[in-house]
GROMACS .gro file of C-alpha atoms in nm:
model
  450
    1MET     CA    1   0.000   0.000   0.000
    2ASN     CA    2   0.159   0.330  -0.102
    3SER     CA    3   0.155   0.622   0.136
    4SER     CA    4  -0.130   0.815  -0.021
    5ARG     CA    5  -0.336   0.497   0.007
    6LEU     CA    6  -0.221   0.467   0.368
    7ILE     CA    7  -0.355   0.815   0.434
    8LEU     CA    8  -0.686   0.717   0.282
    9ALA     CA    9  -0.696   0.381   0.458
   10ALA     CA   10  -0.610   0.530   0.794
   11PHE     CA   11  -0.842   0.828   0.762
   12ALA     CA   12  -1.117   0.651   0.565
   13VAL     CA   13  -1.085   0.284   0.647
   14ALA     CA   14  -1.435   0.221   0.515
   15LEU     CA   15  -1.298   0.220   0.164
   16SER     CA   16  -1.064  -0.062   0.247
   17LEU     CA   17  -1.349  -0.272   0.384
   18GLY     CA   18  -1.594  -0.251   0.098
   19PRO     CA   19  -1.703  -0.394  -0.117
   20CYS     CA   20  -1.628  -0.738   0.031
   21ARG     CA   21  -1.538  -0.944  -0.273
   22ALA     CA   22  -1.507  -1.316  -0.311
   23ALA     CA   23  -1.238  -1.300  -0.576
   24ASN     CA   24  -0.985  -1.142  -0.343
   25ALA     CA   25  -0.928  -1.475  -0.170
   26ALA     CA   26  -0.711  -1.586  -0.457
   27SER     CA   27  -0.460  -1.311  -0.400
   28PRO     CA   28  -0.364  -1.217  -0.043
   29ALA     CA   29  -0.175  -0.917  -0.178
   30ALA     CA   30  -0.478  -0.782  -0.364
   31SER     CA   31  -0.520  -0.405  -0.343
   32ALA     CA   32  -0.786  -0.264  -0.113
   33PHE     CA   33  -0.861   0.013  -0.355
   34MET     CA   34  -1.011  -0.113  -0.682
   35GLN     CA   35  -0.738  -0.114  -0.949
   36GLN     CA   36  -0.864  -0.406  -1.099
   37THR     CA   37  -1.174  -0.486  -2.002
   38PRO     CA   38  -1.354  -0.556  -2.572
   39PRO     CA   39  -1.658  -0.684  -2.350
   40ALA     CA   40  -1.686  -1.060  -2.304
   41ALA     CA   41  -1.966  -1.250  -2.472
   42SER     CA   42  -2.271  -1.350  -2.271
   43PRO     CA   43  -2.339  -1.716  -2.199
   44ALA     CA   44  -2.610  -1.719  -2.462
   45ALA     CA   45  -2.358  -1.617  -2.729
   46SER     CA   46  -2.088  -1.854  -2.604
   47PRO     CA   47  -2.229  -2.187  -2.478
   48GLN     CA   48  -2.031  -2.339  -2.194
   49ALA     CA   49  -1.935  -2.703  -2.152
   50PRO     CA   50  -2.113  -2.894  -1.874
   51PRO     CA   51  -1.936  -2.811  -1.546
   52GLN     CA   52  -1.694  -3.062  -1.405
   53ARG     CA   53  -1.803  -3.231  -1.082
   54ILE     CA   54  -1.583  -3.108  -0.799
   55THR     CA   55  -1.461  -3.322  -0.509
   56LYS     CA   56  -1.177  -3.092  -0.397
   57TYR     CA   57  -0.981  -2.793  -0.524
   58THR     CA   58  -0.731  -2.909  -0.786
   59LEU     CA   59  -0.523  -2.756  -1.063
   60PRO     CA   60  -0.347  -2.911  -1.365
   61PRO     CA   61   0.027  -2.961  -1.306
   62ASP     CA   62   0.135  -2.652  -1.500
   63ARG     CA   63  -0.114  -2.422  -1.328
   64TYR     CA   64  -0.043  -2.586  -0.992
   65GLN     CA   65   0.322  -2.487  -1.022
   66LYS     CA   66   0.230  -2.137  -1.136
   67ALA     CA   67  -0.004  -2.096  -0.840
   68ARG     CA   68   0.262  -2.211  -0.595
   69ASN     CA   69   0.523  -1.977  -0.746
   70LEU     CA   70   0.280  -1.685  -0.750
   71ALA     CA   71   0.186  -1.743  -0.386
   72ARG     CA   72   0.552  -1.727  -0.283
   73ILE     CA   73   0.599  -1.409  -0.487
   74HIS     CA   74   0.290  -1.250  -0.327
   75PHE     CA   75   0.408  -1.338   0.023
   76ARG     CA   76   0.760  -1.204  -0.028
   77PHE     CA   77   0.627  -0.897  -0.207
   78ALA     CA   78   0.386  -0.815   0.077
   79LEU     CA   79   0.671  -0.820   0.329
   80ILE     CA   80   0.923  -0.641   0.107
   81SER     CA   81   0.679  -0.372  -0.001
   82PHE     CA   82   0.597  -0.299   0.364
   83VAL     CA   83   0.964  -0.256   0.451
   84TYR     CA   84   1.023  -0.058   0.133
   85GLY     CA   85   0.736   0.176   0.224
   86LEU     CA   86   0.897   0.242   0.562
   87VAL     CA   87   1.230   0.311   0.393
   88VAL     CA   88   1.065   0.561   0.159
   89LEU     CA   89   0.906   0.751   0.449
   90TRP     CA   90   1.238   0.748   0.634
   91LEU     CA   91   1.421   0.885   0.327
   92VAL     CA   92   1.160   1.158   0.285
   93LEU     CA   93   1.231   1.260   0.643
   94ARG     CA   94   1.610   1.217   0.623
   95TRP     CA   95   1.637   1.411   0.298
   96LYS     CA   96   1.408   1.677   0.448
   97PHE     CA   97   1.158   1.680   0.163
   98ALA     CA   98   0.873   1.742   0.407
   99ALA     CA   99   1.055   2.036   0.565
  100LYS     CA  100   1.128   2.188   0.224
  101TYR     CA  101   0.766   2.152   0.113
  102ARG     CA  102   0.649   2.307   0.439
  103THR     CA  103   0.874   2.607   0.385
  104TRP     CA  104   0.750   2.649   0.027
  105ALA     CA  105   0.390   2.627   0.146
  106GLU     CA  106   0.444   2.885   0.422
  107ASN     CA  107   0.619   3.120   0.178
  108LYS     CA  108   0.326   3.095  -0.064
  109SER     CA  109   0.055   3.187   0.186
  110SER     CA  110  -0.012   3.260   0.550
  111LYS     CA  111  -0.351   3.084   0.523
  112ARG     CA  112  -0.339   2.730   0.659
  113PHE     CA  113  -0.575   2.587   0.400
  114PHE     CA  114  -0.366   2.718   0.110
  115GLN     CA  115  -0.056   2.585   0.280
  116ALA     CA  116  -0.223   2.242   0.285
  117VAL     CA  117  -0.306   2.279  -0.086
  118VAL     CA  118   0.063   2.337  -0.162
  119PHE     CA  119   0.219   2.096   0.088
  120SER     CA  120  -0.007   1.789   0.057
  121PRO     CA  121   0.016   1.722  -0.320
  122LEU     CA  122   0.394   1.769  -0.317
  123LEU     CA  123   0.443   1.526  -0.030
  124ILE     CA  124   0.200   1.265  -0.162
  125LEU     CA  125   0.345   1.272  -0.513
  126THR     CA  126   0.700   1.247  -0.380
  127ILE     CA  127   0.619   0.943  -0.167
  128ASP     CA  128   0.413   0.772  -0.436
  129ILE     CA  129   0.670   0.830  -0.709
  130PHE     CA  130   0.932   0.673  -0.482
  131GLU     CA  131   0.694   0.379  -0.430
  132LEU     CA  132   0.595   0.354  -0.795
  133PRO     CA  133   0.845   0.070  -0.862
  134THR     CA  134   0.648  -0.159  -0.630
  135GLY     CA  135   0.327  -0.089  -0.821
  136VAL     CA  136   0.502  -0.143  -1.154
  137TYR     CA  137   0.648  -0.472  -1.032
  138GLU     CA  138   0.312  -0.591  -0.900
  139ASN     CA  139   0.145  -0.519  -1.234
  140TRP     CA  140   0.434  -0.682  -1.422
  141ILE     CA  141   0.388  -0.998  -1.217
  142SER     CA  142   0.012  -0.991  -1.280
  143ARG     CA  143   0.073  -0.959  -1.654
  144ARG     CA  144   0.337  -1.233  -1.653
  145TYR     CA  145   0.101  -1.477  -1.480
  146GLY     CA  146  -0.198  -1.383  -1.694
  147LEU     CA  147  -0.396  -1.213  -1.418
  148SER     CA  148  -0.377  -0.874  -1.589
  149VAL     CA  149  -0.420  -0.790  -1.956
  150GLN     CA  150  -0.400  -0.414  -1.903
  151GLY     CA  151  -0.155  -0.224  -2.119
  152TRP     CA  152   0.102  -0.005  -1.952
  153ARG     CA  153  -0.042   0.318  -2.091
  154SER     CA  154  -0.382   0.229  -1.944
  155TRP     CA  155  -0.221   0.124  -1.616
  156PHE     CA  156  -0.035   0.453  -1.579
  157TRP     CA  157  -0.352   0.645  -1.662
  158ASP     CA  158  -0.535   0.456  -1.385
  159TRP     CA  159  -0.244   0.531  -1.152
  160THR     CA  160  -0.271   0.899  -1.240
  161LYS     CA  161  -0.645   0.905  -1.176
  162GLY     CA  162  -0.588   0.731  -0.844
  163GLU     CA  163  -0.329   0.994  -0.751
  164LEU     CA  164  -0.566   1.278  -0.834
  165ILE     CA  165  -0.839   1.126  -0.616
  166ALA     CA  166  -0.590   1.061  -0.336
  167ILE     CA  167  -0.453   1.416  -0.350
  168ILE     CA  168  -0.797   1.577  -0.334
  169ILE     CA  169  -0.919   1.367  -0.041
  170ALA     CA  170  -0.589   1.361   0.145
  171THR     CA  171  -0.541   1.739   0.116
  172ILE     CA  172  -0.873   1.797   0.289
  173LEU     CA  173  -0.798   1.538   0.556
  174ILE     CA  174  -0.446   1.668   0.621
  175TRP     CA  175  -0.581   2.021   0.655
  176ILE     CA  176  -0.840   1.899   0.907
  177LEU     CA  177  -0.582   1.691   1.094
  178TYR     CA  178  -0.342   1.980   1.149
  179ALA     CA  179  -0.624   2.221   1.233
  180VAL     CA  180  -0.722   1.979   1.510
  181ILE     CA  181  -0.361   1.937   1.622
  182ARG     CA  182  -0.319   2.314   1.649
  183LYS     CA  183  -0.634   2.331   1.864
  184SER     CA  184  -0.531   2.052   2.102
  185GLN     CA  185  -0.199   1.869   2.099
  186ARG     CA  186  -0.321   1.641   2.381
  187ARG     CA  187  -0.656   1.529   2.236
  188TRP     CA  188  -0.608   1.577   1.862
  189TRP     CA  189  -0.614   1.201   1.807
  190PHE     CA  190  -0.963   1.174   1.964
  191TYR     CA  191  -1.111   1.480   1.792
  192PHE     CA  192  -0.975   1.377   1.454
  193TRP     CA  193  -1.112   1.028   1.507
  194LEU     CA  194  -1.457   1.179   1.563
  195VAL     CA  195  -1.427   1.388   1.247
  196SER     CA  196  -1.304   1.093   1.039
  197LEU     CA  197  -1.610   0.876   1.106
  198PRO     CA  198  -1.866   1.073   0.901
  199ILE     CA  199  -1.602   1.117   0.629
  200CYS     CA  200  -1.564   0.737   0.617
  201LEU     CA  201  -1.937   0.691   0.573
  202PHE     CA  202  -1.957   0.957   0.303
  203LEU     CA  203  -1.669   0.806   0.104
  204PHE     CA  204  -1.819   0.460   0.136
  205PHE     CA  205  -2.148   0.594   0.001
  206VAL     CA  206  -2.006   0.780  -0.299
  207GLN     CA  207  -1.740   0.525  -0.401
  208PRO     CA  208  -1.971   0.320  -0.628
  209LEU     CA  209  -2.128   0.636  -0.771
  210ILE     CA  210  -1.818   0.848  -0.838
  211SER     CA  211  -1.491   0.660  -0.795
  212ALA     CA  212  -1.558   0.319  -0.953
  213PRO     CA  213  -1.690   0.459  -1.287
  214LEU     CA  214  -1.361   0.645  -1.332
  215PHE     CA  215  -1.183   0.311  -1.371
  216PHE     CA  216  -1.445   0.081  -1.527
  217LYS     CA  217  -1.739   0.092  -1.763
  218PHE     CA  218  -2.078   0.010  -1.610
  219GLU     CA  219  -2.397  -0.074  -1.799
  220PRO     CA  220  -2.738  -0.201  -1.687
  221LEU     CA  221  -2.717  -0.578  -1.639
  222GLN     CA  222  -3.071  -0.619  -1.768
  223GLN     CA  223  -2.958  -0.502  -2.111
  224LYS     CA  224  -2.655  -0.730  -2.116
  225ASP     CA  225  -2.805  -1.049  -1.970
  226PRO     CA  226  -3.181  -1.047  -1.892
  227ALA     CA  227  -3.181  -1.412  -1.780
  228LEU     CA  228  -2.904  -1.356  -1.526
  229THR     CA  229  -3.080  -1.040  -1.403
  230ALA     CA  230  -3.401  -1.236  -1.343
  231SER     CA  231  -3.210  -1.505  -1.151
  232LEU     CA  232  -3.035  -1.247  -0.935
  233GLU     CA  233  -3.365  -1.071  -0.871
  234ARG     CA  234  -3.519  -1.395  -0.742
  235MET     CA  235  -3.221  -1.449  -0.511
  236VAL     CA  236  -3.239  -1.090  -0.383
  237GLN     CA  237  -3.612  -1.123  -0.313
  238HIS     CA  238  -3.552  -1.455  -0.138
  239ALA     CA  239  -3.298  -1.274   0.081
  240GLY     CA  240  -3.558  -1.013   0.173
  241GLU     CA  241  -3.351  -0.729   0.027
  242ASP     CA  242  -3.463  -0.448  -0.201
  243ILE     CA  243  -3.226  -0.412  -0.498
  244PRO     CA  244  -3.435  -0.368  -0.814
  245PRO     CA  245  -3.301  -0.464  -1.160
  246GLU     CA  246  -3.230  -0.095  -1.225
  247ARG     CA  247  -2.953  -0.119  -0.966
  248MET     CA  248  -2.789  -0.431  -1.110
  249PHE     CA  249  -2.490  -0.354  -1.329
  250TRP     CA  250  -2.257  -0.522  -1.577
  251MET     CA  251  -1.895  -0.409  -1.530
  252GLY     CA  252  -1.642  -0.418  -1.812
  253ALA     CA  253  -1.337  -0.574  -1.647
  254ALA     CA  254  -1.192  -0.782  -1.931
  255GLU     CA  255  -0.995  -0.491  -2.080
  256LYS     CA  256  -0.780  -0.488  -1.767
  257THR     CA  257  -0.802  -0.816  -1.579
  258THR     CA  258  -0.890  -1.183  -1.607
  259ALA     CA  259  -1.018  -1.183  -1.247
  260LEU     CA  260  -1.374  -1.297  -1.180
  261ASN     CA  261  -1.604  -1.116  -0.943
  262ALA     CA  262  -1.954  -1.013  -0.850
  263TYR     CA  263  -2.024  -0.787  -0.557
  264VAL     CA  264  -2.282  -0.584  -0.368
  265THR     CA  265  -2.168  -0.237  -0.267
  266GLY     CA  266  -2.293   0.095  -0.131
  267PHE     CA  267  -2.582   0.154   0.105
  268GLY     CA  268  -2.914   0.332   0.081
  269ALA     CA  269  -2.953   0.495  -0.258
  270SER     CA  270  -2.607   0.377  -0.370
  271LYS     CA  271  -2.667   0.005  -0.299
  272ARG     CA  272  -2.617  -0.205  -0.613
  273VAL     CA  273  -2.524  -0.548  -0.749
  274VAL     CA  274  -2.228  -0.555  -0.989
  275VAL     CA  275  -2.116  -0.850  -1.204
  276PHE     CA  276  -1.786  -0.855  -1.395
  277ASP     CA  277  -1.811  -0.939  -1.764
  278THR     CA  278  -1.529  -1.190  -1.705
  279THR     CA  279  -1.752  -1.370  -1.456
  280ILE     CA  280  -2.037  -1.389  -1.706
  281ALA     CA  281  -1.797  -1.535  -1.963
  282LYS     CA  282  -1.650  -1.801  -1.731
  283MET     CA  283  -1.936  -1.899  -1.499
  284SER     CA  284  -2.284  -2.036  -1.548
  285THR     CA  285  -2.586  -1.843  -1.420
  286PRO     CA  286  -2.629  -2.066  -1.109
  287GLN     CA  287  -2.261  -2.017  -1.021
  288ILE     CA  288  -2.290  -1.639  -1.056
  289VAL     CA  289  -2.604  -1.643  -0.842
  290TYR     CA  290  -2.407  -1.821  -0.568
  291VAL     CA  291  -2.126  -1.562  -0.584
  292ALA     CA  292  -2.385  -1.283  -0.567
  293GLY     CA  293  -2.557  -1.468  -0.281
  294HIS     CA  294  -2.228  -1.467  -0.093
  295GLU     CA  295  -2.208  -1.091  -0.141
  296MET     CA  296  -2.570  -1.049  -0.037
  297GLY     CA  297  -2.478  -1.225   0.284
  298HIS     CA  298  -2.254  -0.936   0.380
  299TYR     CA  299  -2.558  -0.709   0.379
  300VAL     CA  300  -2.815  -0.941   0.532
  301LEU     CA  301  -2.575  -1.042   0.810
  302GLU     CA  302  -2.487  -0.675   0.864
  303HIS     CA  303  -2.120  -0.729   0.795
  304ILE     CA  304  -2.087  -0.381   0.648
  305PRO     CA  305  -2.187  -0.192   0.967
  306LYS     CA  306  -1.991  -0.443   1.175
  307LEU     CA  307  -1.680  -0.390   0.964
  308LEU     CA  308  -1.730  -0.015   0.975
  309ALA     CA  309  -1.754  -0.038   1.353
  310PHE     CA  310  -1.440  -0.252   1.357
  311GLY     CA  311  -1.271   0.008   1.138
  312ALA     CA  312  -1.377   0.284   1.377
  313VAL     CA  313  -1.225   0.096   1.673
  314PHE     CA  314  -0.914   0.027   1.464
  315LEU     CA  315  -0.875   0.397   1.386
  316PHE     CA  316  -0.931   0.488   1.751
  317VAL     CA  317  -0.648   0.261   1.863
  318LEU     CA  318  -0.427   0.359   1.569
  319PHE     CA  319  -0.457   0.731   1.633
  320TYR     CA  320  -0.406   0.683   2.007
  321LEU     CA  321  -0.086   0.485   1.955
  322GLY     CA  322   0.031   0.748   1.709
  323TYR     CA  323  -0.034   1.015   1.971
  324ARG     CA  324   0.155   0.822   2.239
  325CYS     CA  325   0.465   0.771   2.022
  326ILE     CA  326   0.493   1.075   1.795
  327GLY     CA  327   0.619   1.301   2.073
  328TRP     CA  328   0.912   1.068   2.147
  329VAL     CA  329   0.995   1.032   1.777
  330LEU     CA  330   0.999   1.408   1.719
  331ALA     CA  331   1.200   1.471   2.034
  332ARG     CA  332   1.458   1.215   1.923
  333TRP     CA  333   1.486   1.292   1.550
  334GLY     CA  334   1.275   1.601   1.484
  335PRO     CA  335   1.565   1.851   1.488
  336LYS     CA  336   1.763   1.638   1.239
  337TRP     CA  337   1.460   1.635   1.007
  338GLU     CA  338   1.401   2.010   1.060
  339ILE     CA  339   1.058   1.945   1.212
  340ARG     CA  340   0.957   2.221   1.451
  341GLY     CA  341   0.690   2.024   1.636
  342LEU     CA  342   0.380   1.811   1.597
  343ASP     CA  343   0.179   2.102   1.456
  344ASP     CA  344   0.438   2.143   1.178
  345TRP     CA  345   0.322   2.013   0.837
  346ALA     CA  346   0.661   1.841   0.809
  347SER     CA  347   0.573   1.600   1.091
  348LEU     CA  348   0.325   1.413   0.868
  349PRO     CA  349   0.573   1.155   0.727
  350ALA     CA  350   0.682   1.070   1.082
  351LEU     CA  351   0.320   1.016   1.184
  352LEU     CA  352   0.262   0.804   0.872
  353LEU     CA  353   0.569   0.596   0.957
  354LEU     CA  354   0.423   0.514   1.297
  355LEU     CA  355   0.077   0.441   1.157
  356SER     CA  356   0.233   0.210   0.896
  357ILE     CA  357   0.408   0.005   1.163
  358PHE     CA  358   0.104  -0.017   1.390
  359SER     CA  359  -0.124  -0.105   1.096
  360PHE     CA  360   0.107  -0.389   0.991
  361ILE     CA  361   0.125  -0.525   1.345
  362ALA     CA  362  -0.255  -0.520   1.367
  363SER     CA  363  -0.306  -0.672   1.021
  364PRO     CA  364  -0.348  -1.031   1.149
  365ILE     CA  365  -0.642  -0.918   1.364
  366ALA     CA  366  -0.806  -0.739   1.071
  367SER     CA  367  -0.741  -1.038   0.844
  368ALA     CA  368  -0.889  -1.283   1.094
  369CYS     CA  369  -1.200  -1.067   1.134
  370SER     CA  370  -1.242  -1.045   0.758
  371ARG     CA  371  -1.194  -1.421   0.711
  372HIS     CA  372  -1.462  -1.487   0.971
  373TYR     CA  373  -1.716  -1.268   0.796
  374GLU     CA  374  -1.623  -1.411   0.456
  375HIS     CA  375  -1.681  -1.763   0.589
  376GLN     CA  376  -2.022  -1.656   0.717
  377ALA     CA  377  -2.099  -1.509   0.374
  378ASP     CA  378  -1.996  -1.839   0.211
  379GLN     CA  379  -2.239  -2.017   0.442
  380TYR     CA  380  -2.514  -1.765   0.371
  381GLY     CA  381  -2.461  -1.811  -0.003
  382LEU     CA  382  -2.513  -2.185   0.038
  383GLU     CA  383  -2.828  -2.133   0.243
  384ILE     CA  384  -2.986  -1.868   0.020
  385THR     CA  385  -2.933  -2.075  -0.296
  386HIS     CA  386  -3.056  -2.399  -0.139
  387GLY     CA  387  -3.390  -2.471  -0.303
  388LEU     CA  388  -3.334  -2.207  -0.571
  389THR     CA  389  -3.047  -2.389  -0.743
  390PRO     CA  390  -3.039  -2.765  -0.805
  391ASP     CA  391  -2.737  -2.928  -0.636
  392SER     CA  392  -2.646  -2.590  -0.487
  393ASN     CA  393  -2.347  -2.720  -0.285
  394GLN     CA  394  -2.184  -2.857  -0.598
  395VAL     CA  395  -2.257  -2.533  -0.783
  396ALA     CA  396  -2.084  -2.334  -0.506
  397ALA     CA  397  -1.782  -2.567  -0.515
  398GLN     CA  398  -1.765  -2.525  -0.893
  399ALA     CA  399  -1.774  -2.147  -0.853
  400PHE     CA  400  -1.482  -2.156  -0.609
  401GLN     CA  401  -1.291  -2.394  -0.836
  402ILE     CA  402  -1.331  -2.155  -1.128
  403LEU     CA  403  -1.230  -1.855  -0.913
  404GLY     CA  404  -0.922  -2.037  -0.789
  405ASP     CA  405  -0.823  -2.165  -1.133
  406VAL     CA  406  -0.854  -1.825  -1.302
  407ASP     CA  407  -0.685  -1.636  -1.017
  408LEU     CA  408  -0.419  -1.905  -0.955
  409ALA     CA  409  -0.515  -1.951  -0.591
  410ASP     CA  410  -0.255  -2.146  -0.396
  411PRO     CA  411  -0.365  -2.510  -0.346
  412GLU     CA  412  -0.138  -2.536  -0.038
  413PRO     CA  413  -0.128  -2.186   0.114
  414ASN     CA  414   0.143  -2.091   0.359
  415PRO     CA  415  -0.022  -2.070   0.707
  416VAL     CA  416   0.187  -1.762   0.789
  417ALA     CA  417   0.066  -1.588   0.472
  418VAL     CA  418  -0.292  -1.680   0.560
  419PHE     CA  419  -0.248  -1.550   0.914
  420LEU     CA  420  -0.096  -1.220   0.806
  421PHE     CA  421  -0.261  -1.129   0.479
  422TYR     CA  422  -0.557  -1.344   0.372
  423SER     CA  423  -0.881  -1.148   0.389
  424HIS     CA  424  -1.074  -1.460   0.276
  425PRO     CA  425  -1.042  -1.827   0.371
  426PRO     CA  426  -0.812  -2.018   0.133
  427ILE     CA  427  -0.988  -2.154  -0.175
  428PRO     CA  428  -0.924  -2.522  -0.081
  429ASP     CA  429  -1.104  -2.464   0.251
  430ARG     CA  430  -1.393  -2.288   0.080
  431VAL     CA  431  -1.440  -2.570  -0.168
  432GLN     CA  432  -1.436  -2.827   0.111
  433PHE     CA  433  -1.690  -2.630   0.313
  434ALA     CA  434  -1.919  -2.593   0.012
  435LEU     CA  435  -1.912  -2.970  -0.041
  436THR     CA  436  -1.975  -3.066   0.321
  437TYR     CA  437  -2.216  -2.804   0.459
  438ASP     CA  438  -2.555  -2.976   0.461
  439PRO     CA  439  -2.772  -2.920   0.771
  440TRP     CA  440  -3.086  -3.011   0.573
  441SER     CA  441  -2.992  -3.378   0.532
  442LYS     CA  442  -2.950  -3.402   0.910
  443GLY     CA  443  -3.291  -3.250   0.980
  444GLU     CA  444  -3.128  -2.936   1.122
  445GLN     CA  445  -3.222  -2.574   1.064
  446PRO     CA  446  -2.971  -2.363   0.871
  447GLU     CA  447  -2.822  -2.083   1.077
  448PHE     CA  448  -2.904  -1.778   0.867
  449VAL     CA  449  -3.182  -1.855   0.616
  450LYS     CA  450  -3.475  -2.023   0.791
   0.00000   0.00000   0.00000
């Protein structure tokens, strides 16, 4: 995660929690911010072979080896990129970039907001340009292993759009942060936490309406695949939710990625069902309905507010730890970095350095929480499609097999990688659960869908 994304994740953690997507399980190093196509043909135009009956998650020998190699690369990259990000922040402080940008900003204007407008973009661009090699390498690996088909010109254009969004949001947040710090250097962490919560909710609401369309093409699903729309509508009604066909969308992903996905995102007026065109091309309608049922589970089981609450607690602890440690850091190294104090714009990289470390230490807790909710959503998907889809357990297992095969999910994941980075249960575990979960045959009531 580059530093501008860290600012957004720390100040607006809601974006990193939604939408909850099944496809991410294949790649523990998947980005939290969507960076993930001519459109693929619909199933009617491209008949699919009868699905293979699944007994466990397997891959052909060549893809098995690719998946194992890719998993090792992802694991090493996650660790190296974290350390590299710390080094970049340390170099920005050591080479006094932040102090120079602060001086430029103060020379340009005596108004704090205009100082933030000068300082924030310079700092964010400096950090992200230093960290650009990690993004380039990650995309190169994705292209090499067939997970990305995005050209470099398109990739850099997406990177540029992401930077513009990050700069706008982060500039506002940085201005608010230092306004709060100047008001109270003892309780800034608490006051800023309070301010960040409504901002999180607002960003979560507008992301599907404003941010996502900047990176992907969306069209009404009813126009692209009426039969799939009708099947999804029946599943949504069975779940007791209100998402009309007008809020079901086809997303053009195939110009950039081979990844498969369907998700439910937003809340209130922004709630919608989205299906990748790659998913429509690779999966049958019953399999897509299961994936969408999994996503519906996040809403019916109130995972979104629970994760937002978890994010709020996470931010509370993160900001408090930052408050407890930043004074010592600035007292020890501040003069060398030409930082005048906590209320100095130049202290931001030091604060980000601390937040990076604390976020990484806490990542196993966040990953475990996410895996728990994803497992519940898997279970809900099985329950909501039972009776709607013939042989629904097998259909779910087939969907996970296809997801794992396309995304090169590791058949034998490293337990340490799972513990640290997996936001979803490993694909082999999900396939096994799909095949064995059957309370109905035992005369038992399912847990979520009665």
